[in-house]
PDB file of C-alpha atoms in Angstrom:
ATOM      1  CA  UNK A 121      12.048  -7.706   3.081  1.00 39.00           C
ATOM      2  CA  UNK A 122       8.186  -6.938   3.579  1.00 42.00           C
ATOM      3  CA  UNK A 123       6.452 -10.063   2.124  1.00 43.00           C
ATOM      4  CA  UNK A 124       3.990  -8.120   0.424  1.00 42.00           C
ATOM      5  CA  UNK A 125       4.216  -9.466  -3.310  1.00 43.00           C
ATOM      6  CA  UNK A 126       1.754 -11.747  -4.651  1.00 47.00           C
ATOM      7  CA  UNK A 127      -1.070 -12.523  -5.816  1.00 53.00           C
ATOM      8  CA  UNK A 128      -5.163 -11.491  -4.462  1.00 51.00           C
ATOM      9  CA  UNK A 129      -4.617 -14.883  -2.388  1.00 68.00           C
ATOM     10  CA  UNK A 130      -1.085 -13.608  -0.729  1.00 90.00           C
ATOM     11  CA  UNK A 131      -1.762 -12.351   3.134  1.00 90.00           C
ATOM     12  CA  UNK A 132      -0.827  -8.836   1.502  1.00 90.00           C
ATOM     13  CA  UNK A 133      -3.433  -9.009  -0.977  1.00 92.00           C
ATOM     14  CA  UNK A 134      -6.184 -10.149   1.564  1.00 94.00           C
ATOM     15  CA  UNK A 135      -5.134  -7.299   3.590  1.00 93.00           C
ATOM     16  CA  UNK A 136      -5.213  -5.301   0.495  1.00 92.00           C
ATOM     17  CA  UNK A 137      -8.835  -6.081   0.282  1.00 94.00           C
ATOM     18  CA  UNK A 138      -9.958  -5.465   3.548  1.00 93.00           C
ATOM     19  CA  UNK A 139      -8.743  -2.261   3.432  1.00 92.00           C
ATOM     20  CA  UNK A 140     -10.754  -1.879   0.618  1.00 93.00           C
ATOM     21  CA  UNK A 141     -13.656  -3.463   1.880  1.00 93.00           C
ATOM     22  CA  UNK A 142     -13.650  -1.194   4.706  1.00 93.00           C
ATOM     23  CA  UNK A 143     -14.146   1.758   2.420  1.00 88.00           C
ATOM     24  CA  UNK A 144     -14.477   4.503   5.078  1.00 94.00           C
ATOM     25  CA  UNK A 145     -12.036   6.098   7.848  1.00 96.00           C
ATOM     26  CA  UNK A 146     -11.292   2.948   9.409  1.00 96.00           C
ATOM     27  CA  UNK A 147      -9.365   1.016   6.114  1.00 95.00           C
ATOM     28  CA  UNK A 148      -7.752   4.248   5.294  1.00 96.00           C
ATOM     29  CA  UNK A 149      -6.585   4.754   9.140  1.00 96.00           C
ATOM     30  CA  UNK A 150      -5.612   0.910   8.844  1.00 96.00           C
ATOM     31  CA  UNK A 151      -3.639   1.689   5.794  1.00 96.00           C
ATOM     32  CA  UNK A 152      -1.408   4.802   7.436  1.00 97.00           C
ATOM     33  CA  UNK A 153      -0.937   2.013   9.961  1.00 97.00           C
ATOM     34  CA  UNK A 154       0.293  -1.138   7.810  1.00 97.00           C
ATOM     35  CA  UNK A 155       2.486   1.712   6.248  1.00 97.00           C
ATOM     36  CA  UNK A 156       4.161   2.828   9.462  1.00 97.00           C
ATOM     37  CA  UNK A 157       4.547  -1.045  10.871  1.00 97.00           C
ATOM     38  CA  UNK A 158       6.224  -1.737   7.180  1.00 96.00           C
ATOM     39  CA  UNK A 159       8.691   1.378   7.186  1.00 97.00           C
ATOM     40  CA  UNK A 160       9.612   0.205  10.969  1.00 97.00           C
ATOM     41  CA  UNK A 161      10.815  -2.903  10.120  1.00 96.00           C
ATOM     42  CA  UNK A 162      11.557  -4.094   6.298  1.00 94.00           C
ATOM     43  CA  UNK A 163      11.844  -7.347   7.407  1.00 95.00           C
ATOM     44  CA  UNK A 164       7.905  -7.412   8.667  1.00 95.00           C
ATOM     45  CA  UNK A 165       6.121 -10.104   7.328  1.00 96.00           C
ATOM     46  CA  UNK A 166       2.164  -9.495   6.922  1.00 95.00           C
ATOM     47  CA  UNK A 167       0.024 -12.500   7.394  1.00 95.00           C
ATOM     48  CA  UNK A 168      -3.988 -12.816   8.004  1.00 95.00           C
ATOM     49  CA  UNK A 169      -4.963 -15.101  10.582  1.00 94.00           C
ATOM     50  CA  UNK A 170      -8.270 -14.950  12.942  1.00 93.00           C
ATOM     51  CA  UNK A 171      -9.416 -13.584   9.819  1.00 93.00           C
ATOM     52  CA  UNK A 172      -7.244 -10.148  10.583  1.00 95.00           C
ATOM     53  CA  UNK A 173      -3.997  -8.689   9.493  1.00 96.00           C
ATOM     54  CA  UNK A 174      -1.215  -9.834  11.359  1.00 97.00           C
ATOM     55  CA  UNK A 175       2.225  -8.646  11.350  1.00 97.00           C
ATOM     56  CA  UNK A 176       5.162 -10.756  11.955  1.00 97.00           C
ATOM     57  CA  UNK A 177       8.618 -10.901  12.794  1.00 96.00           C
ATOM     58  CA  UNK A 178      10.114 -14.054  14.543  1.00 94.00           C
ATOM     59  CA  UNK A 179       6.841 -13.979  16.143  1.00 95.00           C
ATOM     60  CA  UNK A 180       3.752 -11.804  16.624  1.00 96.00           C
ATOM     61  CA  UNK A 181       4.000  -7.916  16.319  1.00 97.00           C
ATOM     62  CA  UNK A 182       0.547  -7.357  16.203  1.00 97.00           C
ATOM     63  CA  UNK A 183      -2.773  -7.196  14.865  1.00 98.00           C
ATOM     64  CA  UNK A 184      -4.872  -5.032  12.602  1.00 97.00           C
ATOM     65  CA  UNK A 185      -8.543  -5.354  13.924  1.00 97.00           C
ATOM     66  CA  UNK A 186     -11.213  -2.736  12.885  1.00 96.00           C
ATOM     67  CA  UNK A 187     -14.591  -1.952  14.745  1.00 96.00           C
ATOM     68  CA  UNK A 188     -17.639  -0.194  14.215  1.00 93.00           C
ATOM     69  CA  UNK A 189     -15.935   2.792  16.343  1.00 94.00           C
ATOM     70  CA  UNK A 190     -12.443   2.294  16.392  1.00 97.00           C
ATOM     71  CA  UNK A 191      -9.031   0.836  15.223  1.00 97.00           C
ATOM     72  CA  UNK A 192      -7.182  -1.474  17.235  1.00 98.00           C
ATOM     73  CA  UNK A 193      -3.470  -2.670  17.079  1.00 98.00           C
ATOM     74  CA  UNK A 194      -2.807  -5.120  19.380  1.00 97.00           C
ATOM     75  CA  UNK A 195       0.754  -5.726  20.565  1.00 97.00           C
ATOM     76  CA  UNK A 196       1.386  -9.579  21.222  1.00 96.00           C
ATOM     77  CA  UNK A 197       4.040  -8.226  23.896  1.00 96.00           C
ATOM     78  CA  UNK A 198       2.781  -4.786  24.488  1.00 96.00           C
ATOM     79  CA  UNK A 199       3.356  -5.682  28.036  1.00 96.00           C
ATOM     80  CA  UNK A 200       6.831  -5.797  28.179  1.00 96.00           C
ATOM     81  CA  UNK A 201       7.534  -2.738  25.798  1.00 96.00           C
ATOM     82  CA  UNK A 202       8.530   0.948  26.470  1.00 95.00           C
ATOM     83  CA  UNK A 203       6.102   3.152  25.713  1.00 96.00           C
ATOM     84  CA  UNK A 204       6.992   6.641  26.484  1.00 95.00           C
ATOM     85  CA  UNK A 205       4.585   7.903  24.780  1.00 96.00           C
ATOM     86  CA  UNK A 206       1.866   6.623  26.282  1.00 96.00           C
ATOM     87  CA  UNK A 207      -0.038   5.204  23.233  1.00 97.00           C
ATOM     88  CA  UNK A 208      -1.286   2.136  24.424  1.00 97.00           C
ATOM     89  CA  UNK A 209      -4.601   2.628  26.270  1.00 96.00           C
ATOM     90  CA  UNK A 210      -6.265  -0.752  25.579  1.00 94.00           C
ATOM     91  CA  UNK A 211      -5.530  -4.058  26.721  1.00 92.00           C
ATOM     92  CA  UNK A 212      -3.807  -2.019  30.280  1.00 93.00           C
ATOM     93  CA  UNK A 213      -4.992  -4.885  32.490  1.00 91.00           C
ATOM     94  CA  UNK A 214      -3.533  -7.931  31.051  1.00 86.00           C
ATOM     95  CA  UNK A 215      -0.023  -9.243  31.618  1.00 92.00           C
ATOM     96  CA  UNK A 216       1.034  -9.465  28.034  1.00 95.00           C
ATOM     97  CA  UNK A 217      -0.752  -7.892  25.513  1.00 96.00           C
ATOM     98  CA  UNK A 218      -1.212  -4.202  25.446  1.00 97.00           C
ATOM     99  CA  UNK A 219      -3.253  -2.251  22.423  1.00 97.00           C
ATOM    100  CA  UNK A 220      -3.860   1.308  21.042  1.00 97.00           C
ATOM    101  CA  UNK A 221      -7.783   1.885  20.264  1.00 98.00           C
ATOM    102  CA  UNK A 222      -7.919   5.237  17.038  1.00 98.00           C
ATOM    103  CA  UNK A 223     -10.868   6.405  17.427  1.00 97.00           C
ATOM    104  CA  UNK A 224     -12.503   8.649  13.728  1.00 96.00           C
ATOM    105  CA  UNK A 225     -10.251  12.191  13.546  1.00 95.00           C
ATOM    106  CA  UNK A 226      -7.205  10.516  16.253  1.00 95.00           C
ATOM    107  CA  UNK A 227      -3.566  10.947  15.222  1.00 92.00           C
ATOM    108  CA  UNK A 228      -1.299   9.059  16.646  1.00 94.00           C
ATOM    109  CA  UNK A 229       2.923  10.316  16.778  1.00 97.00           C
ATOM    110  CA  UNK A 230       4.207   8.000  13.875  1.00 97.00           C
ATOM    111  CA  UNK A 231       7.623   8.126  15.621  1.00 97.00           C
ATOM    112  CA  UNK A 232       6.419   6.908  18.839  1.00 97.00           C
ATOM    113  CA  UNK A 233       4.220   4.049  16.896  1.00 98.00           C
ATOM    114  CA  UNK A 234       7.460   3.234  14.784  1.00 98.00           C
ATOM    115  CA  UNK A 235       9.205   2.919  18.002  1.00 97.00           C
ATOM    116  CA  UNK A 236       6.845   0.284  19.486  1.00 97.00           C
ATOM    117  CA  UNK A 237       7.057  -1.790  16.183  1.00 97.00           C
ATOM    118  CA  UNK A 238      10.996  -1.810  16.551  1.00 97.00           C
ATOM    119  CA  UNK A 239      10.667  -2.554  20.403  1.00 97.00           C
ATOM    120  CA  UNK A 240       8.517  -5.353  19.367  1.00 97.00           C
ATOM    121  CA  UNK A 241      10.710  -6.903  16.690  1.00 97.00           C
ATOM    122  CA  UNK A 242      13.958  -6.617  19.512  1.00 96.00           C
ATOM    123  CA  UNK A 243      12.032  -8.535  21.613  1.00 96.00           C
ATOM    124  CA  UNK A 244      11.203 -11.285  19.666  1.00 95.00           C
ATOM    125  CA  UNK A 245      14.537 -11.643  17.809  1.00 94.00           C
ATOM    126  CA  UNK A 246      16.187 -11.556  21.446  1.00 91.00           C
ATOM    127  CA  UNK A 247      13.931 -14.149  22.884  1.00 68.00           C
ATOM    128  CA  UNK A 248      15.008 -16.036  19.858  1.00 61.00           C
ATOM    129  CA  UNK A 249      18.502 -15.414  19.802  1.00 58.00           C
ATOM    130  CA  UNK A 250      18.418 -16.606  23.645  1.00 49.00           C
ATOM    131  CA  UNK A 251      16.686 -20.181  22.601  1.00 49.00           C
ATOM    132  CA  UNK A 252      19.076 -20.820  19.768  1.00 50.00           C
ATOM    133  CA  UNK A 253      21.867 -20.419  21.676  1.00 49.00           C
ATOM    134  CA  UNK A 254      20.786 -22.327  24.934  1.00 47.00           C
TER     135      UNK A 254
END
């Protein structure tokens, strides 16, 4: 279940108002986004740390971050994901994180993006299947 009831002080409602706050292509691109992490996985839970959205699920999924020019989502993981697709094109050099920069006008394949958030979720609810039972 998405935690996304509660009040204007709830993560969700802080996210809510960023989105808001934003009030131009980037909230509303940030919005398709939060929508497509939350249909992935139901059991996402949306928190706001380093004063951005984060979304959880037995660990980091990713991050919401918005810029002057672009969107950013970065993976915690992204490293160790399949991405067929090809949609991560930030973040390339480091050895765990990996992130997808949308510019103004980009699209990006909602399947593929759903994908990434379910990859993401497997991975952290196999790492901690794998502690629990050592």
């Amino acid at each position: 279940m998405t935690q996304s009831t509660g009040g204007a002080d709830s993560a969700s409602g802080r996210i809510d108002r960023h989105l808001a706050e934003l009030g131009d292509w980037r909230g509303q691109t940030l919005a398709t986004m939060r929508r497509l992490i939350r249909e992935a996985d139901p059991d996402i839970v949306e928190t706001w740390k380093w004063d951005i959205p984060v979304w959880e699920h037995a660990g980091v999924i990713c991050t919401g971050e918005s810029y002057k020019g672009k969107v950013k989502l970065t993976f915690a993981k992204g490293a160790a994901l399949d991405d067929p697709a090809g949609l991560f094109n930030a973040s390339l050099d480091g050895k765990t994180r990996r992130a997808i920069d949308i510019q103004q006008g980009e699209e990006i394949d909602a399947g593929a993006f759903q994908a990434l958030v379910r990859g993401a979720v497997a991975l952290n609810t196999s790492k901690v299947k794998t502690k629990r039972s050592a």
